[in-house]
XYZ file of C-alpha atoms in Angstrom:
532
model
C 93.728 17.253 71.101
C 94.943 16.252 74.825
C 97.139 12.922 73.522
C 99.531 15.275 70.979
C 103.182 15.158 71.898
C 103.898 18.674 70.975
C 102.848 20.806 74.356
C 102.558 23.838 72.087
C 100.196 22.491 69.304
C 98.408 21.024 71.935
C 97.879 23.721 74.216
C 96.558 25.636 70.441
C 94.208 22.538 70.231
C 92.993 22.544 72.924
C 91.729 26.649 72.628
C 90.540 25.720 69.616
C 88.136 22.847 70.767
C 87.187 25.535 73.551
C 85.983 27.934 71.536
C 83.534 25.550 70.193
C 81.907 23.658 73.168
C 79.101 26.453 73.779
C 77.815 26.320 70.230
C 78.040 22.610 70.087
C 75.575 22.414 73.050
C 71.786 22.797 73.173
C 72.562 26.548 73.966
C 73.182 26.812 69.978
C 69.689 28.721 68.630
C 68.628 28.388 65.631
C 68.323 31.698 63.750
C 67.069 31.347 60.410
C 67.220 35.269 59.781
C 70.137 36.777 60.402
C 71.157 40.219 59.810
C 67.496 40.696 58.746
C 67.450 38.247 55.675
C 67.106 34.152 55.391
C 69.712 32.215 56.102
C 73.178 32.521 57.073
C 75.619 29.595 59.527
C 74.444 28.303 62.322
C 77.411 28.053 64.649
C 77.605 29.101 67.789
C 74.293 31.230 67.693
C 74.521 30.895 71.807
C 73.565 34.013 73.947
C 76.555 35.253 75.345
C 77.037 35.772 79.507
C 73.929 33.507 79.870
C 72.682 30.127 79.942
C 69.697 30.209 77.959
C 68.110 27.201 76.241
C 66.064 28.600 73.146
C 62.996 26.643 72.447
C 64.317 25.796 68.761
C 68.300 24.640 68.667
C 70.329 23.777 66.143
C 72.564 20.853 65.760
C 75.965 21.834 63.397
C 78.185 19.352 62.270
C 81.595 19.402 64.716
C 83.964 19.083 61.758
C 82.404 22.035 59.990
C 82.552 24.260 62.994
C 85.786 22.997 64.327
C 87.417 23.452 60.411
C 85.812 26.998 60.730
C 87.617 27.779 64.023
C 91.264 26.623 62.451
C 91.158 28.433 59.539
C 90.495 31.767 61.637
C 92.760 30.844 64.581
C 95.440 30.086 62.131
C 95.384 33.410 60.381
C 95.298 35.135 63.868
C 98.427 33.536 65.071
C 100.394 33.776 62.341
C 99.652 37.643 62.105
C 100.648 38.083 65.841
C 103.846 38.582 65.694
C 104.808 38.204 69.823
C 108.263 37.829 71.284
C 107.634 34.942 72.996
C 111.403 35.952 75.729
C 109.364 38.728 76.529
C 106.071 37.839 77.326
C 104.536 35.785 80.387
C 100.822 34.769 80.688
C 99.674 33.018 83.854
C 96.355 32.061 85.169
C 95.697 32.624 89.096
C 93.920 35.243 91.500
C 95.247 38.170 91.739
C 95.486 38.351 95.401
C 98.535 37.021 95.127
C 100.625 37.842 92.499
C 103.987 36.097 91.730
C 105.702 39.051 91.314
C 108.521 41.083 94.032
C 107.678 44.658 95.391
C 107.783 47.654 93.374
C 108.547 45.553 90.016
C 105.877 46.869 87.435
C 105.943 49.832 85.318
C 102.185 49.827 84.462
C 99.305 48.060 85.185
C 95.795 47.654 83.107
C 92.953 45.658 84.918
C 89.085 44.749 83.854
C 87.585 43.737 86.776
C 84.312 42.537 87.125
C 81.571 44.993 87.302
C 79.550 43.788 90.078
C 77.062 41.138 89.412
C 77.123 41.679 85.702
C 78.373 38.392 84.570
C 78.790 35.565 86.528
C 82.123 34.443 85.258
C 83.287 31.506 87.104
C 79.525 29.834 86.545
C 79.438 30.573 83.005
C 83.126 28.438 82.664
C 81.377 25.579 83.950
C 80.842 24.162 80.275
C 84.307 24.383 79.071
C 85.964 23.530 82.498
C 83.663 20.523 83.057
C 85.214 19.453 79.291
C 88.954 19.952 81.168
C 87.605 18.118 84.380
C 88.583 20.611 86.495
C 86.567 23.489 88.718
C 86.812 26.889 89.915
C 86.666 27.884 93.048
C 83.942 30.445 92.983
C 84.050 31.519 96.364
C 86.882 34.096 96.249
C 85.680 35.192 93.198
C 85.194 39.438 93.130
C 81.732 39.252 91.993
C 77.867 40.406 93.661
C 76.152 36.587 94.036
C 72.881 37.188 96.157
C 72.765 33.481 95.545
C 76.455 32.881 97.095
C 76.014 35.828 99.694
C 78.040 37.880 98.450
C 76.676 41.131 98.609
C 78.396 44.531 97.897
C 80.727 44.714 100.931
C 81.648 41.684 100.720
C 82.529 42.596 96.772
C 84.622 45.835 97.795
C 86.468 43.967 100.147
C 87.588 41.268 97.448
C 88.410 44.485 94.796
C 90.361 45.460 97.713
C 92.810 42.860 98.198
C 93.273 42.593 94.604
C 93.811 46.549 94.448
C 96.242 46.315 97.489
C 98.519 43.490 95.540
C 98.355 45.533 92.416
C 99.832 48.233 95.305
C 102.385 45.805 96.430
C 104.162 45.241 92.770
C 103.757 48.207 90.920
C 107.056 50.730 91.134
C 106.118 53.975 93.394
C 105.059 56.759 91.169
C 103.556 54.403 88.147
C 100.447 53.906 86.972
C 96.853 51.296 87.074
C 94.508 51.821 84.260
C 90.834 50.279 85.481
C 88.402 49.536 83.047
C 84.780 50.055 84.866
C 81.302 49.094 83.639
C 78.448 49.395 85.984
C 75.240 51.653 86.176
C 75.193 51.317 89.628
C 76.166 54.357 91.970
C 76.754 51.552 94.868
C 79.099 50.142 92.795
C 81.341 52.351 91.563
C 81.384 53.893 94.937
C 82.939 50.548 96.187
C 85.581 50.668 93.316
C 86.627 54.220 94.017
C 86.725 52.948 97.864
C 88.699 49.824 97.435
C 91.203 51.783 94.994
C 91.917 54.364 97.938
C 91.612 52.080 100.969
C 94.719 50.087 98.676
C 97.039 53.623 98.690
C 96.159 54.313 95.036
C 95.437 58.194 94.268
C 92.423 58.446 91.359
C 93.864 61.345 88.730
C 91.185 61.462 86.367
C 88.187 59.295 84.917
C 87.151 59.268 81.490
C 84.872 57.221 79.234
C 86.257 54.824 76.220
C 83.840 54.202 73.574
C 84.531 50.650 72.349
C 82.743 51.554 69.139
C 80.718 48.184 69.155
C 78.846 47.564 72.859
C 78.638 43.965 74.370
C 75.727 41.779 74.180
C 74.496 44.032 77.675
C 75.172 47.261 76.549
C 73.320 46.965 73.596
C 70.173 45.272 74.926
C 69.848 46.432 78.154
C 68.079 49.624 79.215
C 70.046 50.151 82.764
C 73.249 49.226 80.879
C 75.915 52.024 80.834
C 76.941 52.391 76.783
C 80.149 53.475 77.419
C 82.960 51.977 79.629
C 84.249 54.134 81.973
C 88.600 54.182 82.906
C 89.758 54.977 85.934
C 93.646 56.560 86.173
C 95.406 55.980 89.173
C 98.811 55.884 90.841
C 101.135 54.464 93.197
C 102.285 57.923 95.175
C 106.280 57.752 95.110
C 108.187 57.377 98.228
C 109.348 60.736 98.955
C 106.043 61.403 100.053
C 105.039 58.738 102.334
C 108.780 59.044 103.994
C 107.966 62.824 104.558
C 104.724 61.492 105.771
C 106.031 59.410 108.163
C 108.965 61.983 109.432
C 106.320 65.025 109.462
C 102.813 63.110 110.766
C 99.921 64.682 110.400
C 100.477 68.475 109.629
C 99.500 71.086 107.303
C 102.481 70.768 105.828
C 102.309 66.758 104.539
C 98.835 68.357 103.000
C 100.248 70.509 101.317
C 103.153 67.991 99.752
C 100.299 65.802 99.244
C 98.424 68.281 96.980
C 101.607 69.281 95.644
C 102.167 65.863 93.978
C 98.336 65.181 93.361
C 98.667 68.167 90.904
C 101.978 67.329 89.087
C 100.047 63.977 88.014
C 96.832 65.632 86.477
C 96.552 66.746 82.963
C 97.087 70.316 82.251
C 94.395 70.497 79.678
C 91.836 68.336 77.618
C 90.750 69.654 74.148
C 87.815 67.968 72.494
C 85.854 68.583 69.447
C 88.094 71.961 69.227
C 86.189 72.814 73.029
C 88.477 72.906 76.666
C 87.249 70.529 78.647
C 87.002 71.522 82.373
C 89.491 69.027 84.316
C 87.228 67.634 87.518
C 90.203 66.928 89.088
C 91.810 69.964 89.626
C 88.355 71.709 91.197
C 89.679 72.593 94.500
C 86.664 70.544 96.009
C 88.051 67.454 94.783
C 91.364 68.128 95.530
C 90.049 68.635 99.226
C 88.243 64.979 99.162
C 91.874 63.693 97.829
C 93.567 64.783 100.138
C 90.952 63.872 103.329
C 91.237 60.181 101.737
C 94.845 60.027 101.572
C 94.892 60.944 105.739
C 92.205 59.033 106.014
C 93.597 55.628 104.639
C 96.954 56.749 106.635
C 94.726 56.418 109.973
C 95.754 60.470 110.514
C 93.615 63.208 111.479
C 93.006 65.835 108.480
C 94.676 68.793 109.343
C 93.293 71.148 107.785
C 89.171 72.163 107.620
C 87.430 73.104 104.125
C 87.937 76.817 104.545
C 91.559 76.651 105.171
C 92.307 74.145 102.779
C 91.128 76.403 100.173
C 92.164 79.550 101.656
C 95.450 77.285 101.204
C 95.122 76.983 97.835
C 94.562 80.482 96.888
C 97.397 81.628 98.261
C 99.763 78.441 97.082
C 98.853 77.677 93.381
C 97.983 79.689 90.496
C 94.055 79.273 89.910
C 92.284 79.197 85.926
C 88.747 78.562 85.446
C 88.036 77.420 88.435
C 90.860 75.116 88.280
C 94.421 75.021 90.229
C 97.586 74.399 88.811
C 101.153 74.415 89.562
C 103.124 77.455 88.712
C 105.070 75.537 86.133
C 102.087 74.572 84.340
C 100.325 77.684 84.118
C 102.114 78.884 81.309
C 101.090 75.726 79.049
C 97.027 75.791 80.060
C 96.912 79.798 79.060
C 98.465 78.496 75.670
C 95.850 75.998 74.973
C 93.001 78.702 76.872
C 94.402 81.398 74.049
C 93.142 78.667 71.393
C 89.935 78.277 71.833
C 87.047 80.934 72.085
C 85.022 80.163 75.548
C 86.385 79.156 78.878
C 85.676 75.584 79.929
C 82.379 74.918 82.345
C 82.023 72.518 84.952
C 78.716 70.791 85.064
C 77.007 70.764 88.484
C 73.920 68.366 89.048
C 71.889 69.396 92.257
C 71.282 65.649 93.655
C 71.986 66.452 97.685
C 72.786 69.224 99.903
C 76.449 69.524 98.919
C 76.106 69.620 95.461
C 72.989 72.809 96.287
C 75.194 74.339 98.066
C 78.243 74.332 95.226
C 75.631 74.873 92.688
C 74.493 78.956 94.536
C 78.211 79.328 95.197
C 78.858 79.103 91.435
C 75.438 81.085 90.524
C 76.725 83.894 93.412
C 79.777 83.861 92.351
C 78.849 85.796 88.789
C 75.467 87.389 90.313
C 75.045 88.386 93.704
C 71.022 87.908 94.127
C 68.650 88.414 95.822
C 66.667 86.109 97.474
C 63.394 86.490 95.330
C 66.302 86.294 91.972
C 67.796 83.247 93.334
C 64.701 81.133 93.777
C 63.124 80.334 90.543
C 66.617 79.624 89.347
C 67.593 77.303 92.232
C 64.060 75.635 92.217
C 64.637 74.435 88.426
C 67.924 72.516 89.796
C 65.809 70.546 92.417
C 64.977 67.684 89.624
C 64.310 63.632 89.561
C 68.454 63.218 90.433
C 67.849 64.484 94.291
C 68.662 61.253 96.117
C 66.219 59.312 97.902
C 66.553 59.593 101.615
C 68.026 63.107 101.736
C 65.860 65.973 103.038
C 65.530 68.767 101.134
C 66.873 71.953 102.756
C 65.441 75.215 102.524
C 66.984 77.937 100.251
C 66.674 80.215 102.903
C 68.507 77.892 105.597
C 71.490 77.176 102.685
C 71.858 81.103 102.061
C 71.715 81.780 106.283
C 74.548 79.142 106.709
C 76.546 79.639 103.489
C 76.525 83.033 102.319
C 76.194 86.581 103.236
C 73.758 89.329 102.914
C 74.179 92.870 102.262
C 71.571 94.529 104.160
C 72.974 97.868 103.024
C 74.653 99.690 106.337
C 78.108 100.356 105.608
C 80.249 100.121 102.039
C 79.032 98.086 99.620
C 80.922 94.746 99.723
C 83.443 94.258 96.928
C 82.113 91.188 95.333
C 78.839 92.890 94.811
C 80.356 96.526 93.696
C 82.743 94.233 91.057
C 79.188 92.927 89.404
C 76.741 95.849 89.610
C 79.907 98.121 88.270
C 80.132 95.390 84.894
C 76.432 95.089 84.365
C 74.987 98.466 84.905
C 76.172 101.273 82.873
C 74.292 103.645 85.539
C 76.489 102.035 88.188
C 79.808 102.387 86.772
C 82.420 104.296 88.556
C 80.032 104.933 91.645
C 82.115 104.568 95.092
C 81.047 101.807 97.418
C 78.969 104.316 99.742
C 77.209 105.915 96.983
C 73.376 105.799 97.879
C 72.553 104.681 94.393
C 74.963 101.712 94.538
C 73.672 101.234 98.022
C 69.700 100.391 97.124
C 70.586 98.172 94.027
C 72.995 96.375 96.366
C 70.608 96.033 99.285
C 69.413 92.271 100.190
C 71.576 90.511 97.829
C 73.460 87.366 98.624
C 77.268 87.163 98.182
C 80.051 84.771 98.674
C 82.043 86.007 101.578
C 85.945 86.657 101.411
C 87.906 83.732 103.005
C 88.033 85.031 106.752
C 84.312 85.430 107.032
C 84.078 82.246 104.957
C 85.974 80.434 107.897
C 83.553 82.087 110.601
C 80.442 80.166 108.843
C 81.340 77.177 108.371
C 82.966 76.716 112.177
C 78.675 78.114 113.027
C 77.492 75.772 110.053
C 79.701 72.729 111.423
C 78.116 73.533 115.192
C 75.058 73.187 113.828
C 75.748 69.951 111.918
C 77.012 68.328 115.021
C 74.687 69.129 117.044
C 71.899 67.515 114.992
C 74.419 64.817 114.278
C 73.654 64.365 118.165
C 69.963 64.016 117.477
C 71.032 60.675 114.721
C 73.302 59.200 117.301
C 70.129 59.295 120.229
C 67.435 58.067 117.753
C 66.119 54.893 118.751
C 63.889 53.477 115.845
C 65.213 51.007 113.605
C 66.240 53.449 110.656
C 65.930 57.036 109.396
C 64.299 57.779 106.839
C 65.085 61.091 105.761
C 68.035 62.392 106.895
C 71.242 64.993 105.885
C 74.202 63.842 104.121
C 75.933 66.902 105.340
C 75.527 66.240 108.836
C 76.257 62.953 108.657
C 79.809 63.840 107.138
C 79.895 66.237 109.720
C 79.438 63.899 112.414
C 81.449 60.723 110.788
C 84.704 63.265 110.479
C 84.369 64.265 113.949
C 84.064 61.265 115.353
C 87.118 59.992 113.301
C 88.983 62.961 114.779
C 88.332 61.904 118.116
C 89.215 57.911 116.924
C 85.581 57.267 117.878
C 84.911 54.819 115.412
C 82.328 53.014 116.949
C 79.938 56.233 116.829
C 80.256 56.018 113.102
C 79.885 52.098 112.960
C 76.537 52.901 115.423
C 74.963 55.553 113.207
C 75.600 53.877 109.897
C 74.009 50.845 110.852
C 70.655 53.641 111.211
C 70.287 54.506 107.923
C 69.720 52.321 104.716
C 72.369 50.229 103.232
C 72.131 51.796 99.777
C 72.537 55.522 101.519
C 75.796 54.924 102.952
C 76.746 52.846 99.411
C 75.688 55.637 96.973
C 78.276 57.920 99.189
C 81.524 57.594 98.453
C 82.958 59.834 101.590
C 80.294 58.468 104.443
C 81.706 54.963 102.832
C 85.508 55.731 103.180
C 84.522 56.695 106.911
C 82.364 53.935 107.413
C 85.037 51.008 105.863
C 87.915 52.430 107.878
C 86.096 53.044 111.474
C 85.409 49.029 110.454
C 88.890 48.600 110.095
C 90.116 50.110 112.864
C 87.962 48.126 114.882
C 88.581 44.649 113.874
C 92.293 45.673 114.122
C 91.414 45.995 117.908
C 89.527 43.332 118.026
């Protein structure tokens, strides 16, 4: 294959001989069943993304196999019809691409998932036939083996992210392809992606029809792939950025190109799907992580950003829009028959809290109506080292109770009025409206909602306090709430050793499985080695 003359033919040989080497070893098993009757050829039986030497092997013949491989590679190449002027393969990392600045239209990357296959070990076969050998120690893979844990994984995806930055035109898109049950994981994709400028617009799961050898085995194994769609913000934006700083305003252009990217609407199976990424929630954590990565204070807090938004964009379902695409998602909400849900799973404090805004949203309770209910949510997913609040606590620094001096408040009148027939029509001080509205929780209008959460975030900082003075070698059981709350105020103050000083008290996989204390956490890092 390597002595003939022709470069083409014998870079074609020399694939061909490659795709036999593994079942020409003592990996090749011998299977005499096969799709669950006798018999059936025996090459290249090898398990796939594994060394494994099966106790009974099987010896083929090398002509046979290697005639086997022609005849298929032949039909495959003459049926790919490829304009050879317009296409360019190369082999090298992708940390540094050969290409100039702002010179690709699109971009579609599998990365390695992890520690899921070792792929520069598991070339060592073919590339020991070539005489040549990888250098493994770059490679974007978890090796416990080669110390290369997590961090130092993310940090590899992140180079490679921040070159796929570097070429691709402002604007365009990166399709990733992402495999991995791991929260940890995927956390440290979403990270790298945003710590590299890239914006996440929407993730969605491709069904390859037929799973790899992993995904069909493996219990842990995610079935489905999921793809993450990202972009390059254009130009105009950062320059406005850089002319404005940090200001309400640059939030508000930020959100105001976030949204022109999403999609309007998702049908499936005849049902609207309920886009994630236009929740006002996420939008929030979008636009905290594109300050964030810009080294900038957020300017805005969680009750003004959405107070923002209200007043701004057009709202549907629980989902914002711009004006101009209003008009197309009520076409496609006209089609079908029920409004799209969003599915909330109670796993921390956060997530509780979201969950009895939703429920309070359509039912104002009361607390002995909201407990059962909320209790049911509190399942197996609640993550390990958080400490379970009480309902009573979440209501006290969340919500507000009518205790049934003065009018009845508006979001409570609105449901009693709809699901009482004996309460219809009744003015807000009407004594019979009054004792059916007495002691239920509500979601307060915006300006009261901005008074609780300044007393809620108090309160977070202050225990925040009690994290930063603890002197034992880890917590244990801790808030995720407060430590946001603390890890965004320090930022704010560019006191990025506080959050490099608390982190290091809680458990590795705690900060991992969080994708916000981890965005804090890998830029106070940054910041510091900068100084450094």
């Amino acid at each position: 294959a390597k002595a003939h003359p022709d470069a083409r033919i014998r870079a074609f040989l020399l694939f061909m001989v490659e795709q036999a080497i593994w079942g020409l070893s003592v990996l090749n098993r011998y299977q005499p069943i096969q799709h669950g009757r006798p018999g059936g050829s025996q090459v290249n039986r090898q398990l796939t993304g594994v060394y494994y030497v099966a106790s009974q092997h099987a010896e083929c013949s090398p002509w046979y196999n290697l005639s086997g491989k022609l005849d298929r590679l032949v039909k495959a190449f003459r049926e790919l019809k490829v304009n050879a002027d317009k296409t360019a393969i190369s082999t090298g990392t992708a940390t540094r691409l050969p290409l100039p600045d702002d010179s690709v239209d699109y971009i579609f990357t599998d990365p390695p998932f992890g520690e899921n296959i070792y792929y520069a070990d598991l070339n060592f076969l073919v590339e020991s036939w070539h005489r040549v050998t990888t250098d493994a120690k770059p490679e974007a893979i978890i090796d416990k083996f080669k110390k290369k844990a997590l961090p130092e994984y993310q940090h590899l995806m992140q180079r490679c992210f921040a070159e796929y930055h570097r070429v691709l035109k402002p604007g365009r898109w990166m399709t990733v392809v992402f495999s991995n049950s791991k929260a940890a994981v995927w956390n440290a994709i979403q990270v790298a992606l945003q710590q590299a400028g890239f914006v996440v617009a929407e993730v969605t799961a491709l069904d390859k029809q037929q799973g790899s050898y992993r995904q069909v085995t493996s219990t842990t194994a995610v079935k489905q792939d999921l793809v993450i769609s990202a972009y390059k913000p254009n130009g105009g934006l950062e320059q406005r950025f850089a002319e404005r700083g940090a200001c309400a305003d640059s939030a508000w252009d930020f959100v105001q190109m976030h949204l022109k990217q999403l999609s309007v609407s998702k049908i499936r199976n005849g049902r609207l799907e309920f886009i994630v990424e236009r929740d006002p929630r996420r939008i929030f954590d979008r636009m905290v992580s594109w300050f964030v990565r810009h080294n900038a204070v957020v300017p805005l807090s969680s009750q003004e950003f959405q107070e923002g938004l209200r007043q701004r964009f057009p709202e549907r379902d629980g989902m914002v829009f711009l004006p101009e695409q209003v008009a197309e998602y009520d076409r496609k909400r006209a089609q079908v028959a029920q409004a799209p849900q969003m599915e909330l799973f109670v796993c921390d404090e956060r997530s509780a809290i979201d969950w009895l805004q939703n429920f309070l949203k359509r039912r104002p309770s009361t607390y002995q109506e909201i407990h059962p209910e909320f209790t049911t949510q509190l399942g197996a997913g609640w993550k390990k080292h958080e400490a379970k609040p009480e309902l009573m606590a979440l209501l006290e620094n969340n919500f507000l109770k009518y205790d049934g001096e003065g009018e009845v408040p508006s979001q409570i009148h609105a449901y009693l009025s709809s699901n009482f027939k004996d309460l219809r029509g009744l003015e807000k001080t009407d004594p019979r409206l009054i004792a059916k509205a007495k002691d239920r929780w509500y979601v307060p209008d915006p300006n009261k909602a901005q008074d609780l959460e300044k007393k809620r975030e108090k309160m977070l900082l202050k225990e925040f306090q009690t994290y930063l003075g603890f002197t034992g070698r880890r917590l244990k059981e801790f808030r995720l709430e407060v430590l946001r709350a603390g890890f965004k105020d320090a930022w704010s103050k560019k006191d990025y050793q506080t959050i490099i000083s608390v982190a290091k008290k809680i458990p590795d996989e705690a900060l991992q499985e969080d994708e916000k204390l981890l965005l804090w956490y890998d830029q106070a890092l940054t910041r510091t080695e900068s100084v450094l």
